[in-house]
Coordinates of C-alpha atoms in Angstrom, one line a residue:
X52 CA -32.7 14.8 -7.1
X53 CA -34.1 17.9 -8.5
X54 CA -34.7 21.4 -6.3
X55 CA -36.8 24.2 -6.4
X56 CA -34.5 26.5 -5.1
X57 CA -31.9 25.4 -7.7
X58 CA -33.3 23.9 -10.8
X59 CA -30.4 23.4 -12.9
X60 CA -28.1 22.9 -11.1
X61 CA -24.4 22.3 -12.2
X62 CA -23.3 18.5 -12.9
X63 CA -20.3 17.5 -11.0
X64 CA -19.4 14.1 -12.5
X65 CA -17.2 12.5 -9.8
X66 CA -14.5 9.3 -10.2
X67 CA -13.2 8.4 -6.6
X68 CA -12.3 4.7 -5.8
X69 CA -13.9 4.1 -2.9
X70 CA -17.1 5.5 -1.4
X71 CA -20.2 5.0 0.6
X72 CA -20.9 2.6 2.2
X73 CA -17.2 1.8 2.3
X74 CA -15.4 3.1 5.4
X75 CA -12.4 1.3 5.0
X76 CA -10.1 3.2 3.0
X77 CA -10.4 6.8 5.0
X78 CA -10.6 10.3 4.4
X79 CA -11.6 10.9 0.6
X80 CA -14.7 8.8 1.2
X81 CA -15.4 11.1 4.1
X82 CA -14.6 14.3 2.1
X83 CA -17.1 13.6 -0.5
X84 CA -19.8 12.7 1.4
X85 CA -19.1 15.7 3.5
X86 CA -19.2 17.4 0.3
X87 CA -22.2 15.9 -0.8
X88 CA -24.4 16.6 2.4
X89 CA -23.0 20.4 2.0
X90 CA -23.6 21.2 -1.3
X91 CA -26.3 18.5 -2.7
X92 CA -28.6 20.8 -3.1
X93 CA -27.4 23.1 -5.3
X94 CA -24.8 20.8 -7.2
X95 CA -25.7 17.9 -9.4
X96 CA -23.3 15.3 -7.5
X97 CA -23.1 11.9 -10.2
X98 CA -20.7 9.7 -8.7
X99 CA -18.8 6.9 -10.5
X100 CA -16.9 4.4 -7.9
X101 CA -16.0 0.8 -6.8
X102 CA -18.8 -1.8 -6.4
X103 CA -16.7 -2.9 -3.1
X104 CA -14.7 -1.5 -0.2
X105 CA -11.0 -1.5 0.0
X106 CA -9.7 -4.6 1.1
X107 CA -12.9 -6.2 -0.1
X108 CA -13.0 -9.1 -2.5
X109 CA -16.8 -9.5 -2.7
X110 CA -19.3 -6.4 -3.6
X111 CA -21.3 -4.6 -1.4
X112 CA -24.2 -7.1 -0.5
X113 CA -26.9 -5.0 -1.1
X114 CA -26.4 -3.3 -4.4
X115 CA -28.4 -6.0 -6.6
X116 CA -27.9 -7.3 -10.1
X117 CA -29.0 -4.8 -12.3
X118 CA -27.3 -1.7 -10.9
X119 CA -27.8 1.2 -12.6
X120 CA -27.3 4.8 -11.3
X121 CA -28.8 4.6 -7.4
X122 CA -29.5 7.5 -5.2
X123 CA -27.1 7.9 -2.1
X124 CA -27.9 10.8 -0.3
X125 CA -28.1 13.6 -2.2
X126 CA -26.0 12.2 -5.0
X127 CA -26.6 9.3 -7.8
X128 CA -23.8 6.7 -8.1
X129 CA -23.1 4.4 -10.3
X130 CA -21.1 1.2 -9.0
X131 CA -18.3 -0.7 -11.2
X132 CA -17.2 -4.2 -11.1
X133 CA -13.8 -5.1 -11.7
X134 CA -14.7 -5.9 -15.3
X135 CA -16.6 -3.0 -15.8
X136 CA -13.3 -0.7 -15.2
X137 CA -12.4 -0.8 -18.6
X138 CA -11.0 2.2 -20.5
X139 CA -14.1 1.9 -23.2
X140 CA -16.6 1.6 -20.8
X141 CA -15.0 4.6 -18.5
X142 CA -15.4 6.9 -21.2
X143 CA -18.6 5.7 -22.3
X144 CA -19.8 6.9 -19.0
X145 CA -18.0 10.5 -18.9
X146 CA -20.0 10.9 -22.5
X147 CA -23.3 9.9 -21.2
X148 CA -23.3 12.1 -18.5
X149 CA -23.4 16.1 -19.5
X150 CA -21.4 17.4 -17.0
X151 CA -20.0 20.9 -16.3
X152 CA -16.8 19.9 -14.4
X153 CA -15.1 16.0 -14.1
X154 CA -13.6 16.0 -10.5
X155 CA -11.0 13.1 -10.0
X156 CA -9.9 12.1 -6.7
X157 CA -6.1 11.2 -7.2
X158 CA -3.5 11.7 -9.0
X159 CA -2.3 8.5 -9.1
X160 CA -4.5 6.3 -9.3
X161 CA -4.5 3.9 -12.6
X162 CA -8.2 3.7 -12.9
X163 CA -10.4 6.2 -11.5
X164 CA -8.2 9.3 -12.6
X165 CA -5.6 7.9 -15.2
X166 CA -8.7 6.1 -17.3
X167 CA -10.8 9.2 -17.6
X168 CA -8.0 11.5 -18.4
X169 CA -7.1 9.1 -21.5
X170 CA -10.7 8.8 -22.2
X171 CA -10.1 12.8 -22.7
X172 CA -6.9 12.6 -24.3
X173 CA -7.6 10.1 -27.0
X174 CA -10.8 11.8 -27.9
X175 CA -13.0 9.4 -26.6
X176 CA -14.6 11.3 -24.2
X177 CA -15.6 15.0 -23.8
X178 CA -13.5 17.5 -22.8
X179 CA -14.8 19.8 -20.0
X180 CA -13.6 21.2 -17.0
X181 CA -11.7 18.7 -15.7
X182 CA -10.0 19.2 -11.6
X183 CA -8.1 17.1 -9.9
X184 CA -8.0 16.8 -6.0
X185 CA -4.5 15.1 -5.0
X186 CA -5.7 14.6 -1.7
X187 CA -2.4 14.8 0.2
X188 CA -0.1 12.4 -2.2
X189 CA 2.1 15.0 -3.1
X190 CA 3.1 16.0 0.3
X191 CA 6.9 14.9 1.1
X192 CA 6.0 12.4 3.0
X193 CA 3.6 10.7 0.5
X194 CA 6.5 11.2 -1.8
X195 CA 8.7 9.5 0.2
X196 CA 6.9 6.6 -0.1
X197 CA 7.7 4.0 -2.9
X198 CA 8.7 7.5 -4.4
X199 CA 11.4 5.7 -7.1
X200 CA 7.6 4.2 -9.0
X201 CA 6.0 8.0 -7.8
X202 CA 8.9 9.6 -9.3
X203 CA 8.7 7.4 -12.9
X204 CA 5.4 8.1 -13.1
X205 CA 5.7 12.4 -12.3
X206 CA 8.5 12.4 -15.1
X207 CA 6.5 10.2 -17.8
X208 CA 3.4 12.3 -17.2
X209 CA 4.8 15.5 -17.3
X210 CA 5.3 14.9 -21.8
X211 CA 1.6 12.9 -22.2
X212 CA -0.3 16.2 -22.5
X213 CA -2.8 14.5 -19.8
X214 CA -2.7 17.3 -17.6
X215 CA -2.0 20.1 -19.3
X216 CA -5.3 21.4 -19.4
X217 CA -6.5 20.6 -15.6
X218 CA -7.1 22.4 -12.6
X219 CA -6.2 21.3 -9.0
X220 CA -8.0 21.4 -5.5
X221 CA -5.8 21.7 -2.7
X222 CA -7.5 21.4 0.8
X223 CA -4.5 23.9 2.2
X224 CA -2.5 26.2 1.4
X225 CA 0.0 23.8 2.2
X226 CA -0.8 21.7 -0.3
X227 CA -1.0 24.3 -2.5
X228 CA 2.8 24.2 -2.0
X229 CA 2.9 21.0 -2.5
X230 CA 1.5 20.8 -5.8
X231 CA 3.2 23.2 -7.3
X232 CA 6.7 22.2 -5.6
X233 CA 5.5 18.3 -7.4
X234 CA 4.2 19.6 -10.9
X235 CA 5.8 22.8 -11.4
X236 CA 4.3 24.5 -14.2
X237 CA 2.1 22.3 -15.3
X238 CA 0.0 23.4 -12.3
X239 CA -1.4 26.0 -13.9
X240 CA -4.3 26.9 -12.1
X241 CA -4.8 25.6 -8.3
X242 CA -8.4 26.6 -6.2
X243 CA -7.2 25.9 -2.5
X244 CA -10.4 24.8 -0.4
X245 CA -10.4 23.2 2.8
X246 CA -12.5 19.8 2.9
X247 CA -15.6 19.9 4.7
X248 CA -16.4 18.7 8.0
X249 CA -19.0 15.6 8.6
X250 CA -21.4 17.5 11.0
X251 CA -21.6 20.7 13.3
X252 CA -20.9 19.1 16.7
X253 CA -22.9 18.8 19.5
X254 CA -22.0 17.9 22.9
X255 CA -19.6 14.9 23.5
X256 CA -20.2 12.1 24.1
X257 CA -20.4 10.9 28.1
X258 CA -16.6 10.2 29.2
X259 CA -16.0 8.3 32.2
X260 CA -13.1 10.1 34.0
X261 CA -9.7 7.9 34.7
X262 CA -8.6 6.5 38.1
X263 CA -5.5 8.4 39.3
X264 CA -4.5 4.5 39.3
X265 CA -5.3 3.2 35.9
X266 CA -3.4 3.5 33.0
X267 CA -3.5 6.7 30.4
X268 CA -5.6 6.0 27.6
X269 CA -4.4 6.2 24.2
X270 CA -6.0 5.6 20.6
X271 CA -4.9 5.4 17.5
X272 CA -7.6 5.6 14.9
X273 CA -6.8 5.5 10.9
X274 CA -5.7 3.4 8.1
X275 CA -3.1 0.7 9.4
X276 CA -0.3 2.1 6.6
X277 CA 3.0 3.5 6.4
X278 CA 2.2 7.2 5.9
X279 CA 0.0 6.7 8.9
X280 CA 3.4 6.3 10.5
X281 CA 1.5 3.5 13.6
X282 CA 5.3 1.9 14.1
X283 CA 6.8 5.5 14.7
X284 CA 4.0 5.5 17.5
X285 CA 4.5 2.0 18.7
X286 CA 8.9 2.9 19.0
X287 CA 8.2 5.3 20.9
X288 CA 5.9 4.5 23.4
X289 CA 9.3 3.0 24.7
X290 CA 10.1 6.4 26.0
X291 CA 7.3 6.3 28.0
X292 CA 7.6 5.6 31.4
X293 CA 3.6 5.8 32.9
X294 CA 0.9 3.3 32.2
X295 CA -0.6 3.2 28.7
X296 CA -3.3 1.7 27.7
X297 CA -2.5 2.0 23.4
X298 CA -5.4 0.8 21.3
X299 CA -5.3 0.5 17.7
X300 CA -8.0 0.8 15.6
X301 CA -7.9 0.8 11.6
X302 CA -8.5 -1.2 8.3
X303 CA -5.2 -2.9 7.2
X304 CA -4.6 -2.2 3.6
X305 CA -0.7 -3.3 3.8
X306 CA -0.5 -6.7 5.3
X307 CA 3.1 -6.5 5.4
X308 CA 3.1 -3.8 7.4
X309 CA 0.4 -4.3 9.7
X310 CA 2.8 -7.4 10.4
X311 CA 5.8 -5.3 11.6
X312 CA 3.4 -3.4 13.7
X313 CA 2.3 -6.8 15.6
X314 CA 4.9 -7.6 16.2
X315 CA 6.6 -3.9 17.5
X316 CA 3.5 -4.4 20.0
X317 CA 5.0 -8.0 21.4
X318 CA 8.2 -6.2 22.3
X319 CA 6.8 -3.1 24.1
X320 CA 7.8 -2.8 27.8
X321 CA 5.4 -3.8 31.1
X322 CA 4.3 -0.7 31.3
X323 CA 2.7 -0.4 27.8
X324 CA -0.6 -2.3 27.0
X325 CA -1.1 -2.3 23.1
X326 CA -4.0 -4.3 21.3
X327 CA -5.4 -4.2 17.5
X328 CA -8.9 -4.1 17.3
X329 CA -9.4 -3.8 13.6
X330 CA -11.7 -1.5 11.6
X331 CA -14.7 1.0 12.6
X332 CA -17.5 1.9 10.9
X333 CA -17.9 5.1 10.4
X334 CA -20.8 5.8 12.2
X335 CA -19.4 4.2 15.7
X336 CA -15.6 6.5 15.3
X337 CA -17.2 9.4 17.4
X338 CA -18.3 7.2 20.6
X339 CA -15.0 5.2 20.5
X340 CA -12.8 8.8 20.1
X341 CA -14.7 10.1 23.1
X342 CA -13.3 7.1 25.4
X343 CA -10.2 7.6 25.3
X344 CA -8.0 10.0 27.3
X345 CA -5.6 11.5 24.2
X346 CA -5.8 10.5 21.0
X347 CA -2.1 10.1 18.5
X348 CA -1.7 10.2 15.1
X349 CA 2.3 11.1 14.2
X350 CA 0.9 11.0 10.2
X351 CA 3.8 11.9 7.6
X352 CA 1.2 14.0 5.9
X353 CA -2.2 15.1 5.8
X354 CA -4.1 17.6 3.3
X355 CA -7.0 17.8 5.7
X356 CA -7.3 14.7 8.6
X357 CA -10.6 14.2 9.2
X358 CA -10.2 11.7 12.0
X359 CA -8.1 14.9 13.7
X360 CA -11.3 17.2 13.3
X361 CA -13.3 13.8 14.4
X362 CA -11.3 13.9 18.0
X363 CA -11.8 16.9 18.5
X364 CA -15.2 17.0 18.3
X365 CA -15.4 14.2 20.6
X366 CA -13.7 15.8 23.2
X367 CA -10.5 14.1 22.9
X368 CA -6.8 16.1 23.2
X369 CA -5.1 15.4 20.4
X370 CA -1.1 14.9 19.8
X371 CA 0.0 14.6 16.2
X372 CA 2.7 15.1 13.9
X373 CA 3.1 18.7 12.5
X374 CA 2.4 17.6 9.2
X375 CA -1.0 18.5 9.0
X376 CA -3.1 21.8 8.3
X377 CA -4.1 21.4 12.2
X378 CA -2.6 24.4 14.1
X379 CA -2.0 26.4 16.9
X380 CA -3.2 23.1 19.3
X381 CA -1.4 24.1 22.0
X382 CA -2.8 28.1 22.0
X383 CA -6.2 26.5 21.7
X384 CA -5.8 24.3 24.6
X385 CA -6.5 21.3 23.2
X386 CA -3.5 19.0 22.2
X387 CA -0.2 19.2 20.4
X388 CA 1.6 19.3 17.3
X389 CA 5.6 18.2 17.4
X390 CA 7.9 17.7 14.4
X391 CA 8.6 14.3 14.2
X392 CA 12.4 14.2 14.5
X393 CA 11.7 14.4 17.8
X394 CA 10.1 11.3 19.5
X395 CA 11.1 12.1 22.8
X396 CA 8.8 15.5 22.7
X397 CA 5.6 12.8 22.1
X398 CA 6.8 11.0 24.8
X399 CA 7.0 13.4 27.3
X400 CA 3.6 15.4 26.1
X401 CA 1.9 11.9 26.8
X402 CA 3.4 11.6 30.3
X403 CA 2.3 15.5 30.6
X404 CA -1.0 14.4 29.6
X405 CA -1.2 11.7 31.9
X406 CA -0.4 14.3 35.1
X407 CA -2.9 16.7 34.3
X408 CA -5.7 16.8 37.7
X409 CA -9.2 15.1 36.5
X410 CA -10.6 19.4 36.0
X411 CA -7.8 20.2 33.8
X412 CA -8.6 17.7 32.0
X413 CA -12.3 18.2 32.1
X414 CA -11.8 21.7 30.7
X415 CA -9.3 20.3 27.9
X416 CA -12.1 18.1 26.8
X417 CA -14.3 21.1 26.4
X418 CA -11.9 23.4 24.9
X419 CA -11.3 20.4 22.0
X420 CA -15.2 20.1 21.6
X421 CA -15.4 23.8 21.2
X422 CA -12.3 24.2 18.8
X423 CA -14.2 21.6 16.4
X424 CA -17.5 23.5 16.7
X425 CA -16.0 26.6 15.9
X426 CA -14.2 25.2 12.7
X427 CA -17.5 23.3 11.9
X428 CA -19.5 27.2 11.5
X429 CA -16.8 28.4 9.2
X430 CA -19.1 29.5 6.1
X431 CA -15.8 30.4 4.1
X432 CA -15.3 26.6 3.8
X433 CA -18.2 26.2 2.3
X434 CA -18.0 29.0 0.2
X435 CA -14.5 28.1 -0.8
X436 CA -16.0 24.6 -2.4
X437 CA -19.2 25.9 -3.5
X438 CA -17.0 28.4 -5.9
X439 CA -14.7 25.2 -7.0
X440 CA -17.8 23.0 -7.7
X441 CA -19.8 25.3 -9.4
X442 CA -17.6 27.2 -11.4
X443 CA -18.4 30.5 -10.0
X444 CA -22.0 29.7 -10.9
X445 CA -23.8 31.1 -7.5

C-alpha cells in the first residue's frame, strides 16, 4: 500500500454499501473503484462496505472467516456482516482508523452514512473532515420517489445537528443545484467534481453491421428500478412502428416492479421483440454495449451515468432522458437527449435511428467512441477529485 512517490499519503476512510466485487447495485460501486484506480497512489483509500452484493443473501464466497482489512486494488477494505453493522462496532472502526477525511456515499442510507454520522454526533467517534457524496438522490426525480418517507426524513434531519458540520460532493453542477435546492443552508460548503471514468478507451469492440431486413437493435442496460424509468421505455416502444429487437439487461432490486415490467413486455405489439436477460458483470457490459445498434436509458435522474459514458465508449448511439449531465449528444453526433414529456420524440429518434444507411451509421459509431475518449483525457476531472480527496494536499 505504501509509495515512494507519496509516502504519507492522506487517509480517506470510505463507508459505501456496496462494492467490489459486487456489480449489482450500479454506479457508486463503479465511481469508487474508478476513483480508486485514479487516485490510489497518492490517497490512502480504507474502505468499509457490505460482506455481500445487493440482492445477495449469502456473502461473497471467497472472503474467508477471519476477514480482517484485505487489499483490493489499490485500496484496503474491510467487509461487514449483517451483525457486524452495529452503531458500536461502526464507530469503533471510524476511531481505529486515523483518517484525514470520512467520505459517505449517501445521504440516506441508515447504515453506511446515518451510523457514522451518529457515531460523530454522540461523541463516539472522531470528528474529522467528514463529506458526503449524494450520488444523484436529491435530484427531482429521486425525490419523487417514495418522496412522503424522503421528505420525513429531510425535515427531521434538518434539527439533529448531523450535518451541520459536513461538506458535499456533487458530480455536476447540476447537482450542485440540487443539493442546495434539497438542503438549503445547511449545505454550506459543496466541491462539485465529476466522477471518474473506468478506463481510457481503446477501439470498440468488433460490431457486426445489421441487415437492412432484421430488426433495430435496442439495449437497455442498468438497475431494473423505478428511477431507471425501464416501463417508460417499454410504453413507448408502442409508438414505434419498425422492428425492434429490445433487450433488457439489469439486476432487479424491486421485485414488484420488475413484475409490471414483464408483464408491459407480454402486451407489446408484433413488431416489438422484448426479452430480460438479467444481470452483467461488470467486466462483460462493454462487449454486450457494443452489439447492439442504439442503446436507451429514459433515467429520471442521473449525477454522472456511467453505463451512458460505458456506450459510448463501445461505440453505441445513445438516446436518453435529459436528465443527466450528458450533453450536446446530438452536436457531437453521437445520440440524443429528449425531455421526457415527450415519448413520441424517443419514438421517432429510434425509427430515425433505424433509417440511417449502414456508413452513417459506421461513422456514428466512431463519433460515440471518440466522444468517450475525449471525456476519458480530461485531466480537470481528475484534478477536480484529487483536490476533494486530499484536502488541497497536492
Amino acid at each position: 500500500m505504501s509509495s515512494g512517490r507519496y509516502p504519507s499519503r492522506p487517509v480517506v476512510l470510505t463507508f459505501v454499501r456496496y462494492y467490489l466485487p459486487g456489480y449489482k447495485s450500479g454506479g457508486p460501486v463503479r465511481t469508487i473503484t474508478n476513483m480508486v484506480a485514479a487516485l490510489g497512489d497518492e490517497l490512502d483509500f480504507r474502505l468499509v462496505t457490505s460482506d455481500r452484493d445487493a440482492t445477495d443473501t449469502m456473502p461473497y464466497p471467497d472472503l474467508g472467516v477471519d476477514r480482517g482489512w484485505l487489499e483490493v486494488g489499490k485500496a484496503k477494505v474491510l467487509y461487514l456482516s449483517p451483525s457486524q453493522i452495529k452503531l458500536r462496532n461502526i464507530a469503533r472502526i471510524i476511531g481505529d482508523i486515523p483518517h484525514d477525511t470520512l467520505y459517505l456515499n449517501s445521504f440516506f442510507d441508515p447504515t453506511f452514512t446515518l451510523k457514522p454520522l451518529l457515531a460523530r454526533r454522540l461523541g463516539l467517534a472522531p470528528k474529522m473532515r467528514c463529506v458526503i457524496a449524494p450520488r444523484g438522490e436529491f435530484s427531482e426525480g429521486a425525490l419523487k420517489l417514495k418522496s412522503a418517507r424522503k421528505k420525513a426524513f429531510l425535515w427531521a434531519s434538518g434539527g439533529t445537528g448531523l450535518y451541520s458540520d459536513l461538506e458535499w460532493h456533487a458530480s455536476s453542477v447540476y447537482e450542485e443545484a440540487d443539493i442546495q435546492r434539497a438542503l438549503g443552508a445547511s449545505a454550506r460548503k459543496i466541491n462539485v467534481a465529476s466522477d471518474l471514468p473506468g478506463m481510457t478507451p481503446g477501439e470498440p469492440p468488433a460490431f457486426s453491421p445489421r441487415a437492412a431486413d432484421e430488426p433495430l437493435r435496442i439495449i437497455f442496460l442498468s438497475r431494473i428500478s423505478p428511477m431507471k424509468n425501464l416501463d417508460f421505455a417499454l410504453q413507448m416502444l408502442r409508438q414505434v412502428k419498425i422492428d425492434v429487437q429490445f433487450d433488457v439487461y439489469g439486476a432487479a432490486n424491486d421485485n414488484g416492479y420488475l413484475s409490471r415490467c414483464l408483464s408491459l413486455m407480454k402486451t407489446l405489439p408484433s413488431n416489438i421483440s422484448a426479452k430480460y436477460k438479467g444481470p452483467v458483470d461488470h467486466r462483460d457490459v462493454i462487449n454486450i454495449l457494443s452489439r447492439y445498434d442504439l442503446f436507451l436509458l429514459p433515467t429520471l435522474g442521473e449525477n454522472y451515468g456511467h453505463v451512458i459514458y460505458e456506450a459510448l465508449a463501445a461505440g453505441t448511439p445513445v438516446l436518453i432522458s435529459d436528465t443527466t449531465p450528458w450533453g450536446n449528444l446530438v452536436g457531437a453526433g453521437v445520440g440524443w437527449e429528449l425531455p421526457l414529456g415527450k415519448p413520441e420524440a424517443f419514438a421517432e429518434k429510434i425509427e430515425r435511428a433505424a433509417e440511417l444507411t449502414g456508413d452513417e451509421h459506421k461513422q456514428m459509431r466512431i463519433r460515440a467512441a471518440l466522444f468517450a475518449k475525449k471525456h476519458s483525457m480530461d485531466m480537470g476531472v481528475i484534478d477536480a477529485n484529487r483536490r476533494l480527496l486530499g484536502q488541497g494536499k497536492f
